[in-house]
Coordinates of C-alpha atoms and ligand atoms in Angstrom, one line a residue:
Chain A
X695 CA 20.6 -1.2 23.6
X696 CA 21.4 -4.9 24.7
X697 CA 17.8 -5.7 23.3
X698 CA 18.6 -4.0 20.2
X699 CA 22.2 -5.9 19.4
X700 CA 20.0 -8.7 19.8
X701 CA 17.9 -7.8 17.5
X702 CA 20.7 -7.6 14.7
X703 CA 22.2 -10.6 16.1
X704 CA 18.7 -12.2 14.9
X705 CA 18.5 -10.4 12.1
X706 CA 21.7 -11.2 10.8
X707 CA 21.9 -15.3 11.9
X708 CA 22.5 -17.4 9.4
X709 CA 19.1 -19.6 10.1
X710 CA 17.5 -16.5 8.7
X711 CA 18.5 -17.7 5.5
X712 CA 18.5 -21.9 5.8
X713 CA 15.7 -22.0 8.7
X714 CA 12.3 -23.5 8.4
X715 CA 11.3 -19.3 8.0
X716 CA 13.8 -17.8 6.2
X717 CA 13.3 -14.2 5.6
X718 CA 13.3 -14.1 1.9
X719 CA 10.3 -16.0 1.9
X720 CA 8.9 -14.0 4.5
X721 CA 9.7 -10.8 3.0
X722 CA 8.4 -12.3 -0.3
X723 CA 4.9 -12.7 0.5
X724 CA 5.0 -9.4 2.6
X725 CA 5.0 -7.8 -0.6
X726 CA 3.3 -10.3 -2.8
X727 CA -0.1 -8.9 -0.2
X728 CA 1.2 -5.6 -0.1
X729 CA 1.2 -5.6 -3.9
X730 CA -1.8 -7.8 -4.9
X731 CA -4.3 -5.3 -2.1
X732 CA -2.5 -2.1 -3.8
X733 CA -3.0 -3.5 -7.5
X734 CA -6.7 -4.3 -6.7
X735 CA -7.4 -1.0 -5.1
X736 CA -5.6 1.0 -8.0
X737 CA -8.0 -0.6 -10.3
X738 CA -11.2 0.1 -8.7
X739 CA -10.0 3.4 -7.1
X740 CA -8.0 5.0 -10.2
X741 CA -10.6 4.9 -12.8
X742 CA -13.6 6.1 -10.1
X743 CA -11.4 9.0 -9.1
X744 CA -10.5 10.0 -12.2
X745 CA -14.2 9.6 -12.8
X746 CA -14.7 12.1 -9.9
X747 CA -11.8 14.1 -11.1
X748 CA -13.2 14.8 -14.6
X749 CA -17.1 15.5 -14.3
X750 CA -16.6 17.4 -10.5
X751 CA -19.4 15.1 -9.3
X752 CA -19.5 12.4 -6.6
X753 CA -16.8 14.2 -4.7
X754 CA -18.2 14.7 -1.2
X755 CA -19.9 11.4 -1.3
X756 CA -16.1 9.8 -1.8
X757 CA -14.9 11.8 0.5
X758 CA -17.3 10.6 2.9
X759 CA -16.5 7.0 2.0
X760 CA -12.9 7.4 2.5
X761 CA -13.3 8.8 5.8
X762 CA -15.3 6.0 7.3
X763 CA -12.4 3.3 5.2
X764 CA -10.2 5.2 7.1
X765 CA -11.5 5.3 10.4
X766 CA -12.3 1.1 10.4
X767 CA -9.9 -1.1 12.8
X768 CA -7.9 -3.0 10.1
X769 CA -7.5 -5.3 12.7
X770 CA -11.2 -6.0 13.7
X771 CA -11.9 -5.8 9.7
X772 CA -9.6 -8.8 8.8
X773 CA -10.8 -11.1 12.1
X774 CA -15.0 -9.7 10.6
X775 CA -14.2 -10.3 7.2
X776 CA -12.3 -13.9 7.7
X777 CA -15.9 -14.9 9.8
X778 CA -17.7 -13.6 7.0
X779 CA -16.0 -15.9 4.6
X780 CA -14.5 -18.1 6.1
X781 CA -11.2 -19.6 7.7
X782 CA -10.5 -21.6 4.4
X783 CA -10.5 -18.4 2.3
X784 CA -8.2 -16.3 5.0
X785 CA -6.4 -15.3 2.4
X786 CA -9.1 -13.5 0.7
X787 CA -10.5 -11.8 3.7
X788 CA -7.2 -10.2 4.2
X789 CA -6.5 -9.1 0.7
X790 CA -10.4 -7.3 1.5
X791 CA -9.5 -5.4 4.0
X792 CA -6.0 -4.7 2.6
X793 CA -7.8 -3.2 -0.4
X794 CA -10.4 -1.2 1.7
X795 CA -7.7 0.3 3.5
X796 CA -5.5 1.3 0.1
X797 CA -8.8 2.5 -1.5
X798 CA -9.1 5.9 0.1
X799 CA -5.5 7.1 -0.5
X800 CA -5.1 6.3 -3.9
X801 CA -8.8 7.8 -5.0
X802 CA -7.8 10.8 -3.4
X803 CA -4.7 10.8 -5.4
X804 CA -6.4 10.0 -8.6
X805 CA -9.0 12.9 -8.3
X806 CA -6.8 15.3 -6.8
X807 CA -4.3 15.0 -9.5
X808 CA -7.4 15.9 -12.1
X809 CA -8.5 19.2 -9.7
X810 CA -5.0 20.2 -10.0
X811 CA -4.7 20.9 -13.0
X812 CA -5.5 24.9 -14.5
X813 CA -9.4 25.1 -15.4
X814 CA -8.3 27.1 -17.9
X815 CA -5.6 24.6 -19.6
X816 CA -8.5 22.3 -20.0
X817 CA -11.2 24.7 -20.9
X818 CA -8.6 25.5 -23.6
X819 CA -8.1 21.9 -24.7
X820 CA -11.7 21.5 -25.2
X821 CA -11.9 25.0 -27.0
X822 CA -9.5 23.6 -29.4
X823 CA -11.9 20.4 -30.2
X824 CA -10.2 17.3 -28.1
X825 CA -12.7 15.3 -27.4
X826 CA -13.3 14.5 -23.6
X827 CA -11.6 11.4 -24.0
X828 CA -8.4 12.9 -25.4
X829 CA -8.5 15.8 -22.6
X830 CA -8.4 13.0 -20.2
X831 CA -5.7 10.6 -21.5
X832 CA -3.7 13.8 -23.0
X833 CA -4.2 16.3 -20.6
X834 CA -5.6 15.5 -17.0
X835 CA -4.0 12.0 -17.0
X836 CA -0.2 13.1 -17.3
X837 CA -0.8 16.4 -15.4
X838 CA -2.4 14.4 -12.8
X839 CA -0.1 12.1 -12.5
X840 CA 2.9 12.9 -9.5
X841 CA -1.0 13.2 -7.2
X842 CA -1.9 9.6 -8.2
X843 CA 1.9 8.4 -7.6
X844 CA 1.6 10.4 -4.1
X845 CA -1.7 8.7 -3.6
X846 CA 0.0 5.1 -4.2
X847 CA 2.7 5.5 -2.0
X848 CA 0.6 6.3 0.8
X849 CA -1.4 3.6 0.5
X850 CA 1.6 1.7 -0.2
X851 CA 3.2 2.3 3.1
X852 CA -0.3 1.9 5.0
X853 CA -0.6 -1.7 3.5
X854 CA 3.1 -2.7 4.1
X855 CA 2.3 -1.8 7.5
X856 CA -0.6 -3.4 8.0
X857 CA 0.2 -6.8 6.0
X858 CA 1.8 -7.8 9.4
X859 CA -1.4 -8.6 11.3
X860 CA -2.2 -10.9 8.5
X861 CA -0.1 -13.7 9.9
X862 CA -2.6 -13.6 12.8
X863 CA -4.4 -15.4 10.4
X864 CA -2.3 -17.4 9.4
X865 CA -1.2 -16.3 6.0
X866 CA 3.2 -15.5 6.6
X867 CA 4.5 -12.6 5.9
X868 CA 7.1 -10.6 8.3
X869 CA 4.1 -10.1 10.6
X870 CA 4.9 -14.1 11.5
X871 CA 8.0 -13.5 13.6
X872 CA 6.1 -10.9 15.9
X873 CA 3.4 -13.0 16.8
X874 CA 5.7 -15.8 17.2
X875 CA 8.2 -14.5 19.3
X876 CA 5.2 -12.9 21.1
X877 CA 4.1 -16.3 22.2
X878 CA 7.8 -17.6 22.6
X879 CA 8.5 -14.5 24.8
X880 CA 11.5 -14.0 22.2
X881 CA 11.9 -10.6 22.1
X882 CA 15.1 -10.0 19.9
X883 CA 13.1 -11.8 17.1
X884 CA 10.3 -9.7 17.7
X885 CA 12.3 -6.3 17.1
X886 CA 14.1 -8.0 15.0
X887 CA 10.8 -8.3 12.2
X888 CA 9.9 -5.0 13.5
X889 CA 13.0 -3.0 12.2
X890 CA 13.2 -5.4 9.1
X891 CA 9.2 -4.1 7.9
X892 CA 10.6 -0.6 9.1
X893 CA 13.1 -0.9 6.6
X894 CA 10.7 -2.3 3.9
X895 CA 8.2 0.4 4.3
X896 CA 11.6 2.7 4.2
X897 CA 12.9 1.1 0.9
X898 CA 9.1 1.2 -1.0
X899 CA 8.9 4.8 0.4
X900 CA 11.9 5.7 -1.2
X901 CA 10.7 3.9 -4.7
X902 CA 7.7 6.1 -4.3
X903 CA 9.4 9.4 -3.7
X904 CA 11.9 8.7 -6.4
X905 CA 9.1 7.4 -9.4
X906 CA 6.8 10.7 -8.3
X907 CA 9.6 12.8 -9.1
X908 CA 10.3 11.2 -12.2
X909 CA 6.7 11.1 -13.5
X910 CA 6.2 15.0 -13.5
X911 CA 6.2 16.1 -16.7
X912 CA 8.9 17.9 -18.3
X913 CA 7.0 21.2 -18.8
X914 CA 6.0 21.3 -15.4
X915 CA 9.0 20.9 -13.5
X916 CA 11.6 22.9 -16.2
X917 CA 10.1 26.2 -15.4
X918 CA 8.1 26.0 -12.0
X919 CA 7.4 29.8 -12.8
X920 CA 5.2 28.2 -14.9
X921 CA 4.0 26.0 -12.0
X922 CA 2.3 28.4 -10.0
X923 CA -0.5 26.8 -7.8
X924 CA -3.9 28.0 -8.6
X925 CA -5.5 28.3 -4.8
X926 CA -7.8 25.4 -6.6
X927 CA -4.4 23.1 -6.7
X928 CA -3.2 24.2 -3.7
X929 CA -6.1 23.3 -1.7
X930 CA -6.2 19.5 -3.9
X931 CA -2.6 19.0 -2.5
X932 CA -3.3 20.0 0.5
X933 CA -6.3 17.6 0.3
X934 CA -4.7 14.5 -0.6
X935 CA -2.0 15.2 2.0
X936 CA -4.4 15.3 5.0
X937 CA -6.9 12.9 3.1
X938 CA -4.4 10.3 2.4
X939 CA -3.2 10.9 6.3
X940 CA 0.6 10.0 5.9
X941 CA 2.1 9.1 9.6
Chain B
X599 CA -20.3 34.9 -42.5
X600 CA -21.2 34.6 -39.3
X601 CA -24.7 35.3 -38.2
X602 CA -26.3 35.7 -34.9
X603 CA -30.8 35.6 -34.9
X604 CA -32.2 36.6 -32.1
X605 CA -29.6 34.7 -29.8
X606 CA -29.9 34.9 -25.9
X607 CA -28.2 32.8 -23.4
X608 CA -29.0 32.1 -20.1
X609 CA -26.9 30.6 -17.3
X610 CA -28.1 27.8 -15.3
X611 CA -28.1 29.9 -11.9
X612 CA -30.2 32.7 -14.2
X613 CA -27.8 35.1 -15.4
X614 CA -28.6 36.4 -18.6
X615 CA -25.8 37.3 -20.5
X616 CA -26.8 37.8 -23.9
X617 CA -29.9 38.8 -24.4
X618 CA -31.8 38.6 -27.5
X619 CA -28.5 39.2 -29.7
X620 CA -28.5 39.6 -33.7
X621 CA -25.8 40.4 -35.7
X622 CA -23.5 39.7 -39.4
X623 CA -20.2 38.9 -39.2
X624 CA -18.2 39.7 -42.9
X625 CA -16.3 37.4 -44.1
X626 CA -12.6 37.8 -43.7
X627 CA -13.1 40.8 -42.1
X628 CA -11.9 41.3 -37.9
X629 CA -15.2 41.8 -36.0
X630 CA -14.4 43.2 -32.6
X631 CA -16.8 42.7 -29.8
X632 CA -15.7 46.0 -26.9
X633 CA -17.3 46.3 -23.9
X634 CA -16.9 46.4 -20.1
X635 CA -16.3 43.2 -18.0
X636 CA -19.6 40.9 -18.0
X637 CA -20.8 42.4 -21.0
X638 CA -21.4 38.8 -22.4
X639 CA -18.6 39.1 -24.7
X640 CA -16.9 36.0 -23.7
X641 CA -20.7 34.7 -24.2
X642 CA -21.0 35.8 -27.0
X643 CA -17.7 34.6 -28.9
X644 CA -17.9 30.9 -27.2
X645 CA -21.3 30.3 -29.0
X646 CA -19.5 30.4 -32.2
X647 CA -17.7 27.3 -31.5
X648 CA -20.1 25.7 -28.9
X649 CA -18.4 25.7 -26.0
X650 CA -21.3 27.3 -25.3
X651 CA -24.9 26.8 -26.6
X652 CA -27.7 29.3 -26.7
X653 CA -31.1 29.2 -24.8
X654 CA -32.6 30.4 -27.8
X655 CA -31.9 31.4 -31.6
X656 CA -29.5 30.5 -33.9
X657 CA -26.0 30.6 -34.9
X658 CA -25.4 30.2 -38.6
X659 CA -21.9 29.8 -40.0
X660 CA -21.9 30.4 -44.1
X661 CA -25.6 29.5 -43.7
X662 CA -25.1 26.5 -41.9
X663 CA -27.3 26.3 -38.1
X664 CA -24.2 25.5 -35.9
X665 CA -26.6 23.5 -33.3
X666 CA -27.1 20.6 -36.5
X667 CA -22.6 20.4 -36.7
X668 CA -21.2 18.3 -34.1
X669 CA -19.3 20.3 -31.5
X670 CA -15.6 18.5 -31.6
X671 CA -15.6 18.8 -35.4
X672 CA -16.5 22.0 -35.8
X673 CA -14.2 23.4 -32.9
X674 CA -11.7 21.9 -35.3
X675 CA -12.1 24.3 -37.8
X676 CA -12.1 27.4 -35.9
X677 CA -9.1 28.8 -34.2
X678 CA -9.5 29.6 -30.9
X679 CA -7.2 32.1 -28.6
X680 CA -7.4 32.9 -25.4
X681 CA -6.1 35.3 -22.9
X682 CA -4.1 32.8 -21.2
X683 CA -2.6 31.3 -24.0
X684 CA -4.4 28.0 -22.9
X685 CA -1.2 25.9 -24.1
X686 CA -0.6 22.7 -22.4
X687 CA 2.2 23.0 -20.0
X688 CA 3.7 19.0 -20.4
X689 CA 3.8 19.7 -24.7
X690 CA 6.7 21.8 -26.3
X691 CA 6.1 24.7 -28.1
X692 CA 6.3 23.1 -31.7
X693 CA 3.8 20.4 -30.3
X694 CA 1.6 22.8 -28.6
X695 CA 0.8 24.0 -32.5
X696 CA 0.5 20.7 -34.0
X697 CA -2.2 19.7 -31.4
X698 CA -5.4 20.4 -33.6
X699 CA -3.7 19.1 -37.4
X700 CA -2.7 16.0 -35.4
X701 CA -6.1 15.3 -34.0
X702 CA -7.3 15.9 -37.7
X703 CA -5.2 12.3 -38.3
X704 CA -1.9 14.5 -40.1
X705 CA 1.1 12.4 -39.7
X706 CA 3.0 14.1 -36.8
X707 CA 6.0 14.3 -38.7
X708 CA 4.0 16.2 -41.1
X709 CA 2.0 18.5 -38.7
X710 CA 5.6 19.5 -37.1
X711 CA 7.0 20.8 -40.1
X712 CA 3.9 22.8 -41.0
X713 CA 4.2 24.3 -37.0
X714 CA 7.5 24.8 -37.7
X715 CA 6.4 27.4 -40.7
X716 CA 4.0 28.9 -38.2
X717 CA 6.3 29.8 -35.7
X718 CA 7.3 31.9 -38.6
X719 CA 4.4 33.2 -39.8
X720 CA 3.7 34.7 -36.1
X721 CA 7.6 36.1 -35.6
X722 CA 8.8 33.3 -33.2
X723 CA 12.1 32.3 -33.7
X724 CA 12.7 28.3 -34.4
X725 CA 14.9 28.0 -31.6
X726 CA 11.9 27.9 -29.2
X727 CA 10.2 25.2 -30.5
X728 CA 11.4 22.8 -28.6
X729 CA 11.1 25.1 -25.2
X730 CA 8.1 24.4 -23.1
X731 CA 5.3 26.9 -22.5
X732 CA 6.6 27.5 -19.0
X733 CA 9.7 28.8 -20.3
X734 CA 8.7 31.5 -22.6
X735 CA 7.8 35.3 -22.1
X736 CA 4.3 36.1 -22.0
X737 CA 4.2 37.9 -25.6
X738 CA 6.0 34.6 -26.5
X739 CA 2.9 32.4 -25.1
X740 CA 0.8 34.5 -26.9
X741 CA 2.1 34.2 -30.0
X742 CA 2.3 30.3 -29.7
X743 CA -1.1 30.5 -28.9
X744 CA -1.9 32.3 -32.0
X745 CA 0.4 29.7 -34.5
X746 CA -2.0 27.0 -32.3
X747 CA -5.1 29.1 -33.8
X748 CA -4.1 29.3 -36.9
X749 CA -2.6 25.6 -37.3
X750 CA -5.6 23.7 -38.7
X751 CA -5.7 26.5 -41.8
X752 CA -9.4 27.7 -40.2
X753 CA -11.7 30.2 -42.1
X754 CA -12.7 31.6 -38.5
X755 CA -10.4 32.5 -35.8
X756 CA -11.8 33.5 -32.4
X757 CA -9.9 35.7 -30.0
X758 CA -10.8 36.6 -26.5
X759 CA -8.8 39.1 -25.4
X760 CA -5.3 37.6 -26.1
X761 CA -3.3 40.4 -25.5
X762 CA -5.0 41.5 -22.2
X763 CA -1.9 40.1 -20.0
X764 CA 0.9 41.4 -21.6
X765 CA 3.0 44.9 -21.1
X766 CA 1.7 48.0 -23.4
X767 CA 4.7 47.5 -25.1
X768 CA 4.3 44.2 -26.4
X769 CA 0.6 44.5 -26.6
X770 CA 1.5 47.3 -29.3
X771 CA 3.9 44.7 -31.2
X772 CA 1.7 41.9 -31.2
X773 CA -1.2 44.1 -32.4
X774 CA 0.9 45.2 -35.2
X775 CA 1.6 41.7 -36.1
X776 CA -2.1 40.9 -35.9
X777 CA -2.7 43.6 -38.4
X778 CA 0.0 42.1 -40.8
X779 CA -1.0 38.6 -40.2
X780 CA -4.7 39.5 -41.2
X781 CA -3.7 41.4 -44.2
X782 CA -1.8 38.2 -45.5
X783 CA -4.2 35.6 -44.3
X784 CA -7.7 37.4 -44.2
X785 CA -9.4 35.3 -41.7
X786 CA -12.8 35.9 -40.4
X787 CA -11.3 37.3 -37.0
X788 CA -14.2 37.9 -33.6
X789 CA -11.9 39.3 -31.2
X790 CA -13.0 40.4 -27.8
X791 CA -11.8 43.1 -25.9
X792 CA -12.7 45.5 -23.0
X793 CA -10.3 48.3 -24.8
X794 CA -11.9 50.2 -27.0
X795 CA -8.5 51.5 -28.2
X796 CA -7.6 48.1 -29.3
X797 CA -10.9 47.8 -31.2
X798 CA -10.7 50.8 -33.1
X799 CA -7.3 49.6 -34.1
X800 CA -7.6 46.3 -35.2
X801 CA -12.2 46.6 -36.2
X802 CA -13.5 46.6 -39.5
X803 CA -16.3 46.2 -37.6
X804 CA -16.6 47.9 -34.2
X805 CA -19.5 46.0 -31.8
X806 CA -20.1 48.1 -28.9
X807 CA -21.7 45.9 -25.9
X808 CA -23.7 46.8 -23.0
X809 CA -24.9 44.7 -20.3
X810 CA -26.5 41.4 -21.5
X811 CA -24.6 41.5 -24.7
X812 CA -26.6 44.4 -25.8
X813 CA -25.6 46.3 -29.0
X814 CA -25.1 49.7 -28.0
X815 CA -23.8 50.6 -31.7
X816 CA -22.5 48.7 -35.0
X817 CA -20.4 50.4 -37.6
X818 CA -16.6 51.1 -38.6
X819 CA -14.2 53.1 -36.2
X820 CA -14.9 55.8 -38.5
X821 CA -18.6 55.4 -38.3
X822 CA -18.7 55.1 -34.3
X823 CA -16.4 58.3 -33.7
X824 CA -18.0 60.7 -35.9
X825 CA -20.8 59.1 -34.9
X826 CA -21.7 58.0 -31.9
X827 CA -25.4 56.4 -31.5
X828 CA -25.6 57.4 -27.8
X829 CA -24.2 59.0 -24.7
X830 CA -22.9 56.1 -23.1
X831 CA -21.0 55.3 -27.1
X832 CA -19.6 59.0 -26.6
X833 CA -18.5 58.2 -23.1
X834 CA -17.5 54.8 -23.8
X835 CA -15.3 55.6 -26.9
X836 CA -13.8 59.1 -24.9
X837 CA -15.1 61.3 -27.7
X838 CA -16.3 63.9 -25.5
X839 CA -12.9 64.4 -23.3
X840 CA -9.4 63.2 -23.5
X841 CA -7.1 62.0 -25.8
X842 CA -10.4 61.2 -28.8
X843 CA -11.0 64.5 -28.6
X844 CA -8.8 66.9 -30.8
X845 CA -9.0 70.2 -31.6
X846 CA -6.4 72.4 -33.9
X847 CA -4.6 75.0 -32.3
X848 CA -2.6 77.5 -33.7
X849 CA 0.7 78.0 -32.5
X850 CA 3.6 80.1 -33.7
X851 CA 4.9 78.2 -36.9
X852 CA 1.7 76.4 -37.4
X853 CA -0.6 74.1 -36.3
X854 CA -0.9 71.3 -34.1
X855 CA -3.6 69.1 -32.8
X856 CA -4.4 69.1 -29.2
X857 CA -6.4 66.6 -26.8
X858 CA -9.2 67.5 -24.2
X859 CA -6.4 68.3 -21.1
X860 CA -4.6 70.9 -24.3
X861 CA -2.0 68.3 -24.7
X862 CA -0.1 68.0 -27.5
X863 CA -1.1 64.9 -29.4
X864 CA -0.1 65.4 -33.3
X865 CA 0.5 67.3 -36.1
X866 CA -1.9 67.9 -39.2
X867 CA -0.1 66.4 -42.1
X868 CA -2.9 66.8 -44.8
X869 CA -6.2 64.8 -45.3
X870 CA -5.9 61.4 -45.8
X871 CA -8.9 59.2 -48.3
X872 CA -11.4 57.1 -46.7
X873 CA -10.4 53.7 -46.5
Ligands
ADP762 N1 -20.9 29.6 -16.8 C1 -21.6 30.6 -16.3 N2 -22.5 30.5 -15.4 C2 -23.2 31.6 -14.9 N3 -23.0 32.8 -15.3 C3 -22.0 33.0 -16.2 C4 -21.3 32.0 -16.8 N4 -20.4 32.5 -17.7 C5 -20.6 33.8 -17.6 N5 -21.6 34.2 -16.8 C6 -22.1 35.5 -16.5 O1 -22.6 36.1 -17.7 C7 -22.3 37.4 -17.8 C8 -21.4 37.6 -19.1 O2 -20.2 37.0 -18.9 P1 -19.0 37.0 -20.0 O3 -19.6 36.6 -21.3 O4 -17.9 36.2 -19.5 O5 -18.7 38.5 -20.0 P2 -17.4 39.3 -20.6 O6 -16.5 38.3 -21.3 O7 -17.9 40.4 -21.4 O8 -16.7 39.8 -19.3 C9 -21.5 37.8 -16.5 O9 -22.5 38.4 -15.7 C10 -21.1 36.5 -16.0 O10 -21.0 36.5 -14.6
MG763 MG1 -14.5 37.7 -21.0

């Protein structure tokens, strides 16, 4: 409890503001990594999952894939990937294995949110003479779309976590205050960072939960009689949950 | 016309469910395809507009081979209903029937109006045009689905079993409206069904399948009851037993007619002229 009143004590100095660290900066390129790994792993994972999501093929193989991503040490993949390129290019070696880790998520996501949607809706779209091109975009893109949201925030909230250990390389962010204080012994600083990401990863969950919501579309969620799952939609949501492995 | 030569289809996994399949199609006439689940109807009708392609023979459409007409164009022109409805959950009803005219490059402004008309034409009422799919009865979805069909003005309208979810009662209305919509419009209707009441009703031509899309018997209602080519048409149709087969019975102030369990079923009103 004393540790903790500490803590806010920290938090709430005034050289958090006018110091040499202040935490606006801090917090700043927190999310300028969190959002710059997430971006870059949208734009390779989104169109291959929606790839996979559309033809049915290369499913296990991702599946696979995402498994091992998941199962790597982010840790042990930063420190590997800044030998492999270098200490100069740090930077880059943690935006790697940033992305790597916010690949699998948001694939899941991506194809998921095409499986979901009724064979038969799309079978009928096709009947009807949309090309594959306009199924996708006009069909399987917005029905898909609260999965792919889902996907993000996980891979959101796994990045924001994990963008701490990147100030043992030397690159800020809020992660810069733990290792700090770990050296310094200063542990009110220490839990001090720790709530503040907490919080951050609270506050971009919340985003998240609020812009899936908003991004089902209006047929879907007016009459969710009309929203039964198909067993084939349960078991994608179901999927992406364990896949994406929240917690 | 729609002509089938010689068409067979066989599934990757080496189902065959048409096999060797020929038949004409009138113009604006209803063709109804009747036969028992995995009978190769579904097959049969989805070759029309490619969704399917055969493993062999032809599929010729006023004379043209469908295999040489590019599959998105020609799905275009051919209205296509399905048991489901099939409409797309995130559009609103009037929407859901402009889909096709709008992917034909009409204005949207334009193709709106004109699925505003439709909802007429199949009995919706206006009001749920602006409703989502979700939100509608199931005789409701069904009729959307048939304004969808009918949107793009095609010659040919496909059916596959489009009333086969919905209650007896509305199955009866919506086969009614068929009947009126038909006599207006006079499409070339292929509708696919598994109840042989249904295709008596709503046939000019009756196609009886059998497994692998086998014809068991072509010809009118008329033709096929007084008629039937074979046992399993006389079983299939109920003409030996049941409600198909009448007889007159004599009662005290007249006659009546009388089904295979001696129910009543009707009364002998005079004899009506072929047609
Ligand atoms: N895509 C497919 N792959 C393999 N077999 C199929 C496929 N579609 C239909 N079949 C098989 O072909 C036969 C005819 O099916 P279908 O045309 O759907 O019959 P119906 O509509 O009369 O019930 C069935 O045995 C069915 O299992
Ligand atoms: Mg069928």
């Amino acid at each position: 409890m004393n540790l903790l009143s500490e803590a806010i004590d920290w938090l709430f100095a005034a050289e958090r503001l006018s110091g040499s660290s202040p935490v606006p900066l801090r917090i700043g390129e927190h999310l300028l990594y969190t959002f710059v790994a997430v971006l870059v792993a949208a734009v390779i994972a989104v169109p291959l999952g929606y790839l996979i999501g559309h033809t049915g093929r290369g499913r296990e193989l991702a599946v696979g894939l995402s498994g091992a991503a998941r199962a790597l040490p982010s840790f042990g993949l930063i420190i590997l990937l800044v030998l492999l390129v270098g200490v100069v290019r740090a930077p880059l070696a943690a935006v790697i294995s940033f992305v790597i880790l916010a690949i699998p998520s948001i694939l899941a996501g991506a194809y998921a949110g095409f499986e979901a949607v009724d064979r038969r809706t799309i079978d009928a779209a096709r009947a009807i003479g949309m090309t594959e091109w306009q199924i996708l975009w006009k069909v399987e893109v917005p029905l898909g779309l609260p999965l792919l949201i889902s996907g993000l925030r996980s891979a959101v909230l796994q990045v924001v976590a994990t963008v701490t250990l990147a100030a043992y390389v030397g690159l800020g962010g809020l992660g810069l205050y733990i290792i700090a204080g770990l050296a310094l012994r200063q542990f009110d600083q220490m839990l001090g960072a720790a709530l503040l990401i907490a919080a951050l990863a609270l506050v971009l969950d919340a985003l998240f939960a609020g812009l899936e919501r908003v991004v089902v579309p209006a047929g879907v969620s007016v009459g969710r009689k009309g929203f039964r799952p198909t067993s084939n939609r349960r078991r994608a949501v179901m999927e992406t949950s364990i896949e994406s492995g929240r917690g | 016309m729609i002509e089938f030569r010689s068409v067979t289809k066989r599934f990757p996994d080496g189902t065959v469910a048409v096999d060797d399949f020929s038949l004409v199609l009138p113009s604006h006439k209803t063709t109804v395809l009747v036969g028992s689940s995995g009978s190769g109807k579904t097959t049969l009708l989805r070759m029309v507009n490619r969704m399917v392609d055969p493993s062999s023979g032809s599929i010729e459409i006023d004379g043209e081979d469908t295999s040489t007409l590019e599959p998105v164009a020609l799905r275009r022109r051919i209205g296509y209903v399905m048991q489901n409805s099939g409409l797309l959950p995130h559009l609103k009803v009037l929407d859901n029937v402009a889909t096709v005219p709008v992917l034909n490059g009409v204005p949207r402004r334009e193709a709106r109006q004109q699925a505003l008309t439709l909802l007429d034409t199949v009995g919706l009422d206006r009001a749920l045009a602006d409703r989502y799919p979700s939100q509608l009865s199931g005789g409701q979805q069904q009729r959307v689905g048939v304004a969808r069909g009918l949107a793009a003005d095609p010659n040919i309208l496909l059916m596959d079993e489009p009333f086969g979810a919905v209650d007896p009662i509305v199955r009866d209305e919506l086969q009614q409206e068929l009947i009126r919509l038909q006599r207006e419009l006079g499409k070339t209707v292929v509708f696919v069904t598994h109840d042989i009441d249904e295709a008596f009703l709503l046939g000019d031509q009756v196609v009886i399948l059998e497994q692998g899309g086998r014809i068991a018997q072509v010809g009118s209602p008329t033709e096929i009851m007084e008629a039937p080519a074979s046992d399993f048409v006389a079983s299939f149709i109920g003409a030996d037993r049941g409600k198909r087969a009448l007889s007159i019975r004599k009662t005290e102030h007249g006659f009546i007619l009388v089904d295979g369990e001696g129910r009543a079923a009707g009364v002998l009103v005079g004899t009506a002229d072929a047609g």
